[in-house]
Amino acid sequence: MSRKFCNFEVLNKKIQNPMLSDKGTNIFSEIGKFFKENDATSAMNAIIDTTKTLRLSEKRLFGSESKCNCKLTQLQVLGLLMLFPCFMIRNAYNYGKSSLSSLFDCRKDVFYRFISNESYDWRKILATVSLQLWRKTQESRSCESTGPVCLMVDDTDYPKRGIQTELIGKVYSHVTHSMMLGFKGLFIGITDGMSQMLLDFAIVGEAGKKGNHGLRQKQLDARFSKEHAEGSHTAKRIEEYNQSKITLMIEMIRRVIKRKIHFDYVLADSWFACAEVILFITSRHVRCHYLGMIKMGKTKYTYKGKEYTANQLVALFDHPKKGRKYSRRLGCWHITVNVTFAGRNVRLFFTKRDKRGKWNGLITTNRQIEFHEAYRIYSMRWSLEVVFKDSKQNLGLGKYQMRNFSSQIAMTAITAMQYNLLSTARRFSDYETVGGLFKDAAKGSVELTLTERIWDIMLEIVREIAECFNIEDEEIFDTLLNRSDKLSHFVELYQLKLAS
């Protein structure tokens, strides 16, 4: 057997060499060398195996290749950022204290420069990675499920504490029912009932009636400001900041169609149930259906040549002989009415839990679907809420403490890729939830730090034994490691530290 170790002093010198002097080194492959195939590290192995299927190039993602004299390539920096949550690294500032920093030596400035680079098209980067992961899940879908594939649209709060953030303002939170300082993240996700992913997003604000985003002039002046090159990707994102959510939603769906991602339904809440969306969904090039909540307000629907509000339609059919039915399976009353809205034929469903409860409404462009099926499909929209919850608790979605807007965009895209990676890994493993997979992956990464400390102790012990018995340390390493299966795992860590 050839010996894996040479003179002890020579080894110590090699340890101090940069981890990634080879620009072709794949971050995920190098990390994968460390984790053995066992129950304790199965989560991290599932993640690493998923990353191996990605085919990424710097030219395609970033528009240019890294310079030959750079310490880390752009792909390597992106790979490290995507692994931050699995190694309990909150942000770039904490990287120096993590176990990864001893394996991949670089400073926090490398990450800060990367995420603030305005030349990167993060919408394209997210789409490239997400599309590959989604197609991987759909390869096995034919034998697992034949249910509909649905796009889901919703927004979530980005609460902030500091006023010195670019474009910061006050937005209305539907969670706390009050104004808060921060942003709104508008997302479009996709689900097939088993996996869900984030495909696109926009960070938006609410200008308010006075156009001051709910801030006083002193607060507006205190906000961070920066000149952005005209036509840059950040400048385009800033233009989206003040656009309506309806317009942004339609543009997102257009991009999904352009990328040839198949879907059957678009699911959304009552905010998006308007004539503009219905007209877009019923256009010939979309070839899908809309299914979403409606507001029981003043919006008019045409039934048999007359216009009715939602409540007037309910009053018209709220009787067992006129159309009201009770579902024992769902435990609710429901009414189905075919009407015309915005010149399009649609179907309305009204439902309530008990006779004294309030009626709620659903609208769909599919007039062939029945109530129970519509109810089941619409319930898939709540998986996007689960994505938000998991991403905020485990991945820090929206909690980025950066002043410039371009970094907020970059970190949101990276968080979305992190979730999509976890979601895909969960699909092909035994984990029931993404949260469970994430927790086990984080536990597995703790082994990296623990093993590294044990390795340092072993080095001290070998040195003492060599001096006491006048034996070459090389012979001791050969006996303890190369000929012992139990300690072979430490060899893998040592090789990982020397990889270059």
GROMACS .gro file of C-alpha atoms in nm, residues 54-473:
model
  420
   54LEU     CA    1  -2.589   2.068  -1.223
   55ARG     CA    2  -2.414   2.174  -1.543
   56LEU     CA    3  -2.300   2.530  -1.491
   57SER     CA    4  -2.049   2.750  -1.669
   58GLU     CA    5  -1.917   3.092  -1.570
   59LYS     CA    6  -1.967   3.232  -1.918
   60ARG     CA    7  -2.336   3.138  -1.913
   61LEU     CA    8  -2.408   3.246  -1.556
   62PHE     CA    9  -2.194   3.556  -1.514
   63GLY     CA   10  -2.123   3.660  -1.871
   64SER     CA   11  -1.746   3.628  -1.827
   65GLU     CA   12  -1.487   3.389  -1.692
   66SER     CA   13  -1.275   3.447  -1.382
   67LYS     CA   14  -0.928   3.594  -1.417
   68CYS     CA   15  -0.640   3.350  -1.391
   69ASN     CA   16  -0.489   3.528  -1.088
   70CYS     CA   17  -0.803   3.526  -0.872
   71LYS     CA   18  -0.802   3.324  -0.551
   72LEU     CA   19  -1.152   3.186  -0.598
   73THR     CA   20  -1.349   3.165  -0.920
   74GLN     CA   21  -1.699   3.309  -0.946
   75LEU     CA   22  -1.851   2.959  -0.945
   76GLN     CA   23  -1.654   2.865  -0.634
   77VAL     CA   24  -1.772   3.173  -0.447
   78LEU     CA   25  -2.133   3.099  -0.548
   79GLY     CA   26  -2.091   2.738  -0.434
   80LEU     CA   27  -1.965   2.847  -0.092
   81LEU     CA   28  -2.250   3.096  -0.051
   82MET     CA   29  -2.505   2.825  -0.131
   83LEU     CA   30  -2.353   2.604   0.141
   84PHE     CA   31  -2.353   2.872   0.412
   85PRO     CA   32  -2.678   2.762   0.585
   86CYS     CA   33  -2.572   2.394   0.596
   87PHE     CA   34  -2.262   2.497   0.792
   88MET     CA   35  -2.453   2.734   1.019
   89ILE     CA   36  -2.288   3.042   0.863
   90ARG     CA   37  -2.523   3.336   0.897
   91ASN     CA   38  -2.341   3.572   0.663
   92ALA     CA   39  -2.005   3.649   0.504
   93TYR     CA   40  -1.887   3.825   0.819
   94ASN     CA   41  -1.915   3.498   1.016
   95TYR     CA   42  -1.736   3.292   0.752
   96GLY     CA   43  -1.393   3.337   0.914
   97LYS     CA   44  -1.512   3.162   1.231
   98SER     CA   45  -1.658   2.861   1.049
   99SER     CA   46  -1.512   2.521   0.967
  100LEU     CA   47  -1.534   2.601   0.595
  101SER     CA   48  -1.285   2.886   0.629
  102SER     CA   49  -1.006   2.645   0.727
  103LEU     CA   50  -1.077   2.439   0.417
  104PHE     CA   51  -1.139   2.719   0.169
  105ASP     CA   52  -0.930   3.013   0.278
  106CYS     CA   53  -1.065   3.354   0.183
  107ARG     CA   54  -1.181   3.674   0.349
  108LYS     CA   55  -1.531   3.813   0.386
  109ASP     CA   56  -1.458   4.084   0.128
  110VAL     CA   57  -1.457   3.815  -0.144
  111PHE     CA   58  -1.824   3.744  -0.074
  112TYR     CA   59  -1.926   4.107  -0.028
  113ARG     CA   60  -1.773   4.205  -0.363
  114PHE     CA   61  -1.944   3.911  -0.528
  115ILE     CA   62  -2.297   3.983  -0.407
  116SER     CA   63  -2.269   4.359  -0.475
  117ASN     CA   64  -2.152   4.311  -0.835
  118GLU     CA   65  -2.410   4.487  -1.054
  119SER     CA   66  -2.299   4.309  -1.371
  120TYR     CA   67  -2.451   3.980  -1.259
  121ASP     CA   68  -2.799   3.897  -1.387
  122TRP     CA   69  -2.939   3.718  -1.083
  123ARG     CA   70  -3.269   3.648  -1.255
  124LYS     CA   71  -3.082   3.453  -1.522
  125ILE     CA   72  -2.860   3.277  -1.265
  126LEU     CA   73  -3.161   3.169  -1.057
  127ALA     CA   74  -3.349   3.053  -1.368
  128THR     CA   75  -3.052   2.850  -1.496
  129VAL     CA   76  -3.002   2.663  -1.169
  130SER     CA   77  -3.373   2.622  -1.090
  131LEU     CA   78  -3.461   2.495  -1.437
  132GLN     CA   79  -3.203   2.216  -1.412
  133LEU     CA   80  -3.325   2.116  -1.066
  134TRP     CA   81  -3.691   2.124  -1.174
  135ARG     CA   82  -3.625   1.907  -1.478
  136LYS     CA   83  -3.449   1.658  -1.252
  137THR     CA   84  -3.763   1.625  -1.038
  138GLN     CA   85  -3.984   1.589  -1.346
  139GLU     CA   86  -3.779   1.302  -1.488
  140SER     CA   87  -3.923   1.073  -1.220
  141ARG     CA   88  -4.266   1.237  -1.209
  142SER     CA   89  -4.428   1.009  -1.471
  143CYS     CA   90  -4.408   0.710  -1.239
  144GLU     CA   91  -4.491   0.900  -0.919
  145SER     CA   92  -4.777   1.138  -0.991
  146THR     CA   93  -5.004   1.253  -1.271
  147GLY     CA   94  -5.152   1.552  -1.091
  148PRO     CA   95  -5.143   1.908  -1.223
  149VAL     CA   96  -4.835   2.130  -1.218
  150CYS     CA   97  -4.916   2.472  -1.076
  151LEU     CA   98  -4.750   2.812  -1.064
  152MET     CA   99  -4.803   2.992  -0.733
  153VAL     CA  100  -4.782   3.371  -0.690
  154ASP     CA  101  -4.764   3.546  -0.354
  155ASP     CA  102  -4.567   3.806  -0.164
  156THR     CA  103  -4.399   3.798   0.175
  157ASP     CA  104  -4.266   4.058   0.420
  158TYR     CA  105  -3.902   4.166   0.432
  159PRO     CA  106  -3.892   4.346   0.770
  160LYS     CA  107  -3.588   4.569   0.829
  161ARG     CA  108  -3.456   4.761   1.127
  162GLY     CA  109  -3.215   5.010   0.976
  163ILE     CA  110  -3.329   5.319   0.791
  164GLN     CA  111  -2.992   5.344   0.613
  165THR     CA  112  -3.084   5.094   0.343
  166GLU     CA  113  -3.124   5.178  -0.022
  167LEU     CA  114  -3.492   5.224  -0.123
  168ILE     CA  115  -3.615   5.128   0.225
  169GLY     CA  116  -3.971   5.231   0.307
  170LYS     CA  117  -4.283   5.130   0.492
  171VAL     CA  118  -4.512   4.856   0.360
  172TYR     CA  119  -4.835   4.709   0.490
  173SER     CA  120  -4.796   4.370   0.655
  174HIS     CA  121  -5.094   4.136   0.623
  175VAL     CA  122  -4.945   3.928   0.905
  176THR     CA  123  -4.938   4.202   1.171
  177HIS     CA  124  -5.206   4.418   0.999
  178SER     CA  125  -4.987   4.725   1.040
  179MET     CA  126  -4.724   4.928   0.857
  180MET     CA  127  -4.367   4.806   0.892
  181LEU     CA  128  -4.024   4.920   0.775
  182GLY     CA  129  -3.894   4.699   0.497
  183PHE     CA  130  -3.974   4.557   0.154
  184LYS     CA  131  -4.213   4.312  -0.006
  185GLY     CA  132  -4.075   4.009  -0.184
  186LEU     CA  133  -4.301   3.901  -0.472
  187PHE     CA  134  -4.232   3.541  -0.571
  188ILE     CA  135  -4.349   3.294  -0.830
  189GLY     CA  136  -4.307   2.929  -0.741
  190ILE     CA  137  -4.394   2.599  -0.901
  191THR     CA  138  -4.523   2.274  -0.752
  192ASP     CA  139  -4.634   1.932  -0.871
  193GLY     CA  140  -4.779   1.833  -0.535
  194MET     CA  141  -4.454   1.668  -0.420
  195SER     CA  142  -4.185   1.932  -0.474
  196GLN     CA  143  -4.198   2.309  -0.482
  197MET     CA  144  -3.940   2.558  -0.604
  198LEU     CA  145  -3.893   2.932  -0.645
  199LEU     CA  146  -3.851   3.039  -1.007
  200ASP     CA  147  -3.848   3.418  -1.002
  201PHE     CA  148  -3.893   3.714  -0.770
  202ALA     CA  149  -3.902   4.091  -0.743
  203ILE     CA  150  -3.839   4.314  -0.442
  204VAL     CA  151  -4.102   4.587  -0.433
  205GLY     CA  152  -4.209   4.879  -0.217
  206GLU     CA  153  -4.525   5.077  -0.158
  207ALA     CA  154  -4.499   5.445  -0.240
  208GLY     CA  155  -4.824   5.536  -0.064
  209LYS     CA  156  -5.061   5.820  -0.143
  210LYS     CA  157  -4.797   6.087  -0.082
  211GLY     CA  158  -4.528   5.899  -0.273
  212ASN     CA  159  -4.285   5.914   0.020
  213HIS     CA  160  -4.302   5.543   0.112
  214GLY     CA  161  -4.442   5.633   0.452
  215LEU     CA  162  -4.122   5.811   0.561
  216ARG     CA  163  -4.046   6.162   0.679
  217GLN     CA  164  -3.808   6.376   0.476
  218LYS     CA  165  -3.532   6.330   0.734
  219GLN     CA  166  -3.566   5.953   0.702
  220LEU     CA  167  -3.566   5.971   0.322
  221ASP     CA  168  -3.243   6.171   0.333
  222ALA     CA  169  -3.084   5.915   0.568
  223ARG     CA  170  -3.135   5.630   0.322
  224PHE     CA  171  -2.828   5.493   0.147
  225SER     CA  172  -2.805   5.602  -0.217
  226LYS     CA  173  -2.579   5.496  -0.499
  227GLU     CA  174  -2.538   5.576  -0.865
  228HIS     CA  175  -2.631   5.279  -1.082
  229ALA     CA  176  -2.517   5.246  -1.440
  230GLU     CA  177  -2.801   5.300  -1.684
  231GLY     CA  178  -2.917   4.968  -1.825
  232SER     CA  179  -2.745   4.763  -1.553
  233HIS     CA  180  -2.928   4.469  -1.401
  234THR     CA  181  -2.962   4.656  -1.071
  235ALA     CA  182  -3.113   4.957  -1.249
  236LYS     CA  183  -3.372   4.726  -1.408
  237ARG     CA  184  -3.457   4.582  -1.067
  238ILE     CA  185  -3.502   4.931  -0.925
  239GLU     CA  186  -3.753   5.002  -1.204
  240GLU     CA  187  -3.950   4.697  -1.084
  241TYR     CA  188  -3.947   4.833  -0.729
  242ASN     CA  189  -4.226   5.082  -0.806
  243GLN     CA  190  -4.425   4.870  -1.052
  244SER     CA  191  -4.759   4.711  -0.962
  245LYS     CA  192  -4.763   4.352  -0.848
  246ILE     CA  193  -5.010   4.265  -1.124
  247THR     CA  194  -4.769   4.383  -1.394
  248LEU     CA  195  -4.477   4.202  -1.232
  249MET     CA  196  -4.678   3.881  -1.197
  250ILE     CA  197  -4.769   3.879  -1.566
  251GLU     CA  198  -4.406   3.944  -1.667
  252MET     CA  199  -4.289   3.658  -1.444
  253ILE     CA  200  -4.537   3.417  -1.603
  254ARG     CA  201  -4.420   3.529  -1.947
  255ARG     CA  202  -4.062   3.443  -1.854
  256VAL     CA  203  -4.169   3.100  -1.726
  257ILE     CA  204  -4.346   3.032  -2.057
  258LYS     CA  205  -4.043   3.154  -2.252
  259ARG     CA  206  -3.826   2.901  -2.065
  260LYS     CA  207  -4.064   2.626  -2.179
  261ILE     CA  208  -4.168   2.520  -1.829
  262HIS     CA  209  -4.500   2.337  -1.848
  263PHE     CA  210  -4.775   2.418  -1.598
  264ASP     CA  211  -5.152   2.364  -1.584
  265TYR     CA  212  -5.277   2.628  -1.339
  266VAL     CA  213  -5.177   2.966  -1.198
  267LEU     CA  214  -5.278   2.991  -0.832
  268ALA     CA  215  -5.304   3.323  -0.650
  269ASP     CA  216  -5.494   3.501  -0.376
  270SER     CA  217  -5.764   3.765  -0.417
  271TRP     CA  218  -5.512   4.046  -0.478
  272PHE     CA  219  -5.443   3.913  -0.829
  273ALA     CA  220  -5.802   3.831  -0.930
  274CYS     CA  221  -5.852   4.115  -1.176
  275ALA     CA  222  -5.952   4.159  -1.540
  276GLU     CA  223  -5.593   4.214  -1.655
  277VAL     CA  224  -5.480   3.876  -1.520
  278ILE     CA  225  -5.784   3.688  -1.651
  279LEU     CA  226  -5.736   3.835  -1.999
  280PHE     CA  227  -5.370   3.738  -1.999
  281ILE     CA  228  -5.433   3.380  -1.879
  282THR     CA  229  -5.706   3.324  -2.137
  283SER     CA  230  -5.486   3.441  -2.424
  284ARG     CA  231  -5.399   3.162  -2.667
  285HIS     CA  232  -5.023   3.152  -2.610
  286VAL     CA  233  -5.053   3.073  -2.237
  287ARG     CA  234  -5.255   2.750  -2.259
  288CYS     CA  235  -5.326   2.714  -1.889
  289HIS     CA  236  -5.599   2.805  -1.641
  290TYR     CA  237  -5.627   3.054  -1.360
  291LEU     CA  238  -5.757   2.951  -1.017
  292GLY     CA  239  -5.765   3.194  -0.730
  293MET     CA  240  -5.956   3.362  -0.453
  294ILE     CA  241  -6.182   3.661  -0.516
  295LYS     CA  242  -6.288   3.947  -0.296
  296MET     CA  243  -6.652   3.947  -0.191
  297GLY     CA  244  -6.675   4.313  -0.283
  298LYS     CA  245  -6.808   4.538  -0.559
  299THR     CA  246  -6.661   4.356  -0.859
  300LYS     CA  247  -6.937   4.278  -1.111
  301TYR     CA  248  -6.991   3.945  -1.291
  302THR     CA  249  -7.236   3.889  -1.575
  303TYR     CA  250  -7.496   3.613  -1.530
  304LYS     CA  251  -7.765   3.568  -1.795
  305GLY     CA  252  -7.713   3.920  -1.928
  306LYS     CA  253  -7.732   4.092  -1.589
  307GLU     CA  254  -7.450   4.212  -1.366
  308TYR     CA  255  -7.418   4.089  -1.008
  309THR     CA  256  -7.165   4.128  -0.731
  310ALA     CA  257  -7.034   3.815  -0.559
  311ASN     CA  258  -7.268   3.861  -0.263
  312GLN     CA  259  -7.566   3.913  -0.494
  313LEU     CA  260  -7.485   3.586  -0.674
  314VAL     CA  261  -7.468   3.405  -0.341
  315ALA     CA  262  -7.808   3.546  -0.240
  316LEU     CA  263  -7.944   3.427  -0.576
  317PHE     CA  264  -7.836   3.065  -0.524
  318ASP     CA  265  -7.823   3.027  -0.146
  319HIS     CA  266  -8.092   2.759  -0.129
  320PRO     CA  267  -8.079   2.377  -0.167
  321LYS     CA  268  -8.324   2.394  -0.459
  322LYS     CA  269  -8.132   2.671  -0.639
  323GLY     CA  270  -7.778   2.534  -0.628
  324ARG     CA  271  -7.644   2.527  -0.274
  325LYS     CA  272  -7.490   2.189  -0.184
  326TYR     CA  273  -7.321   2.037   0.118
  327SER     CA  274  -6.995   1.844   0.094
  328ARG     CA  275  -6.955   1.578   0.363
  329ARG     CA  276  -6.599   1.516   0.249
  330LEU     CA  277  -6.490   1.876   0.309
  331GLY     CA  278  -6.749   1.969   0.568
  332CYS     CA  279  -6.868   2.285   0.393
  333TRP     CA  280  -7.149   2.437   0.188
  334HIS     CA  281  -7.072   2.532  -0.172
  335ILE     CA  282  -7.229   2.697  -0.477
  336THR     CA  283  -7.113   2.675  -0.840
  337VAL     CA  284  -7.203   2.948  -1.093
  338ASN     CA  285  -7.092   2.998  -1.454
  339VAL     CA  286  -7.054   3.368  -1.531
  340THR     CA  287  -6.874   3.610  -1.762
  341PHE     CA  288  -6.596   3.834  -1.634
  342ALA     CA  289  -6.391   4.079  -1.842
  343GLY     CA  290  -6.551   3.929  -2.151
  344ARG     CA  291  -6.429   3.579  -2.063
  345ASN     CA  292  -6.628   3.273  -1.956
  346VAL     CA  293  -6.530   3.177  -1.601
  347ARG     CA  294  -6.667   2.965  -1.319
  348LEU     CA  295  -6.719   3.088  -0.963
  349PHE     CA  296  -6.723   2.871  -0.652
  350PHE     CA  297  -6.863   3.001  -0.324
  351THR     CA  298  -6.804   2.815   0.000
  352LYS     CA  299  -6.852   2.849   0.376
  353ARG     CA  300  -6.799   2.620   0.671
  354ASP     CA  301  -7.136   2.659   0.846
  355LYS     CA  302  -7.467   2.833   0.787
  356ARG     CA  303  -7.369   3.133   0.997
  357GLY     CA  304  -7.024   3.170   0.847
  358LYS     CA  305  -6.915   3.409   0.574
  359TRP     CA  306  -6.900   3.306   0.212
  360ASN     CA  307  -6.565   3.297   0.033
  361GLY     CA  308  -6.517   3.281  -0.341
  362LEU     CA  309  -6.292   3.113  -0.599
  363ILE     CA  310  -6.265   3.198  -0.967
  364THR     CA  311  -6.131   2.976  -1.244
  365THR     CA  312  -6.107   2.998  -1.620
  366ASN     CA  313  -6.169   2.622  -1.640
  367ARG     CA  314  -6.545   2.574  -1.667
  368GLN     CA  315  -6.512   2.195  -1.673
  369ILE     CA  316  -6.365   2.155  -1.326
  370GLU     CA  317  -6.586   2.058  -1.031
  371PHE     CA  318  -6.580   2.208  -0.683
  372HIS     CA  319  -6.391   1.928  -0.505
  373GLU     CA  320  -6.116   1.921  -0.765
  374ALA     CA  321  -6.087   2.301  -0.766
  375TYR     CA  322  -6.066   2.301  -0.386
  376ARG     CA  323  -5.793   2.036  -0.391
  377ILE     CA  324  -5.586   2.213  -0.656
  378TYR     CA  325  -5.614   2.554  -0.491
  379SER     CA  326  -5.494   2.407  -0.161
  380MET     CA  327  -5.160   2.347  -0.337
  381ARG     CA  328  -5.102   2.723  -0.322
  382TRP     CA  329  -5.036   2.698   0.049
  383SER     CA  330  -4.714   2.512  -0.026
  384LEU     CA  331  -4.569   2.853  -0.120
  385GLU     CA  332  -4.642   2.970   0.235
  386VAL     CA  333  -4.450   2.665   0.358
  387VAL     CA  334  -4.159   2.768   0.132
  388PHE     CA  335  -4.159   3.115   0.289
  389LYS     CA  336  -4.169   2.974   0.640
  390ASP     CA  337  -3.886   2.723   0.580
  391SER     CA  338  -3.675   2.979   0.396
  392LYS     CA  339  -3.710   3.240   0.670
  393GLN     CA  340  -3.649   3.002   0.960
  394ASN     CA  341  -3.365   2.800   0.809
  395LEU     CA  342  -3.214   3.011   0.530
  396GLY     CA  343  -3.267   3.368   0.652
  397LEU     CA  344  -3.487   3.484   0.365
  398GLY     CA  345  -3.525   3.863   0.376
  399LYS     CA  346  -3.302   3.906   0.683
  400TYR     CA  347  -3.001   4.037   0.494
  401GLN     CA  348  -2.829   4.332   0.659
  402MET     CA  349  -2.692   4.507   0.349
  403ARG     CA  350  -2.735   4.869   0.253
  404ASN     CA  351  -2.722   4.847  -0.125
  405PHE     CA  352  -3.018   4.718  -0.321
  406SER     CA  353  -2.809   4.498  -0.551
  407SER     CA  354  -2.695   4.288  -0.252
  408GLN     CA  355  -3.057   4.241  -0.142
  409ILE     CA  356  -3.134   4.106  -0.490
  410ALA     CA  357  -2.828   3.879  -0.493
  411MET     CA  358  -2.894   3.726  -0.151
  412THR     CA  359  -3.262   3.666  -0.232
  413ALA     CA  360  -3.160   3.479  -0.548
  414ILE     CA  361  -2.902   3.275  -0.355
  415THR     CA  362  -3.158   3.190  -0.086
  416ALA     CA  363  -3.403   3.077  -0.355
  417MET     CA  364  -3.134   2.852  -0.506
  418GLN     CA  365  -3.054   2.714  -0.161
  419TYR     CA  366  -3.417   2.622  -0.106
  420ASN     CA  367  -3.452   2.468  -0.452
  421LEU     CA  368  -3.142   2.260  -0.388
  422LEU     CA  369  -3.281   2.135  -0.056
  423SER     CA  370  -3.622   2.067  -0.211
  424THR     CA  371  -3.469   1.857  -0.488
  425ALA     CA  372  -3.248   1.667  -0.245
  426ARG     CA  373  -3.551   1.595  -0.027
  427ARG     CA  374  -3.742   1.461  -0.330
  428PHE     CA  375  -3.482   1.188  -0.384
  429SER     CA  376  -3.421   1.103  -0.018
  430ASP     CA  377  -3.624   0.969   0.273
  431TYR     CA  378  -3.693   1.307   0.428
  432GLU     CA  379  -4.053   1.420   0.455
  433THR     CA  380  -3.982   1.794   0.480
  434VAL     CA  381  -3.719   2.038   0.362
  435GLY     CA  382  -3.679   2.159   0.720
  436GLY     CA  383  -3.591   1.808   0.838
  437LEU     CA  384  -3.335   1.771   0.562
  438PHE     CA  385  -3.180   2.108   0.648
  439LYS     CA  386  -3.148   2.028   1.019
  440ASP     CA  387  -2.976   1.697   0.951
  441ALA     CA  388  -2.744   1.859   0.697
  442ALA     CA  389  -2.644   2.118   0.956
  443LYS     CA  390  -2.579   1.843   1.212
  444GLY     CA  391  -2.362   1.662   0.959
  445SER     CA  392  -2.157   1.974   0.893
  446VAL     CA  393  -2.081   2.005   1.265
  447GLU     CA  394  -1.885   1.683   1.224
  448LEU     CA  395  -1.645   1.874   1.000
  449THR     CA  396  -1.549   2.110   1.282
  450LEU     CA  397  -1.535   1.833   1.542
  451THR     CA  398  -1.320   1.605   1.326
  452GLU     CA  399  -1.081   1.888   1.249
  453ARG     CA  400  -1.026   1.948   1.621
  454ILE     CA  401  -0.973   1.578   1.684
  455TRP     CA  402  -0.722   1.576   1.399
  456ASP     CA  403  -0.519   1.854   1.563
  457ILE     CA  404  -0.515   1.654   1.887
  458MET     CA  405  -0.398   1.346   1.699
  459LEU     CA  406  -0.112   1.544   1.548
  460GLU     CA  407   0.004   1.644   1.895
  461ILE     CA  408  -0.021   1.286   2.020
  462VAL     CA  409   0.177   1.150   1.725
  463ARG     CA  410   0.446   1.411   1.780
  464GLU     CA  411   0.479   1.317   2.149
  465ILE     CA  412   0.490   0.942   2.073
  466ALA     CA  413   0.753   0.994   1.803
  467GLU     CA  414   0.976   1.190   2.041
  468CYS     CA  415   0.933   0.950   2.335
  469PHE     CA  416   1.008   0.630   2.141
  470ASN     CA  417   1.239   0.784   1.882
  471ILE     CA  418   1.015   0.666   1.597
  472GLU     CA  419   0.950   0.834   1.267
  473ASP     CA  420   0.608   1.000   1.279
   0.00000   0.00000   0.00000
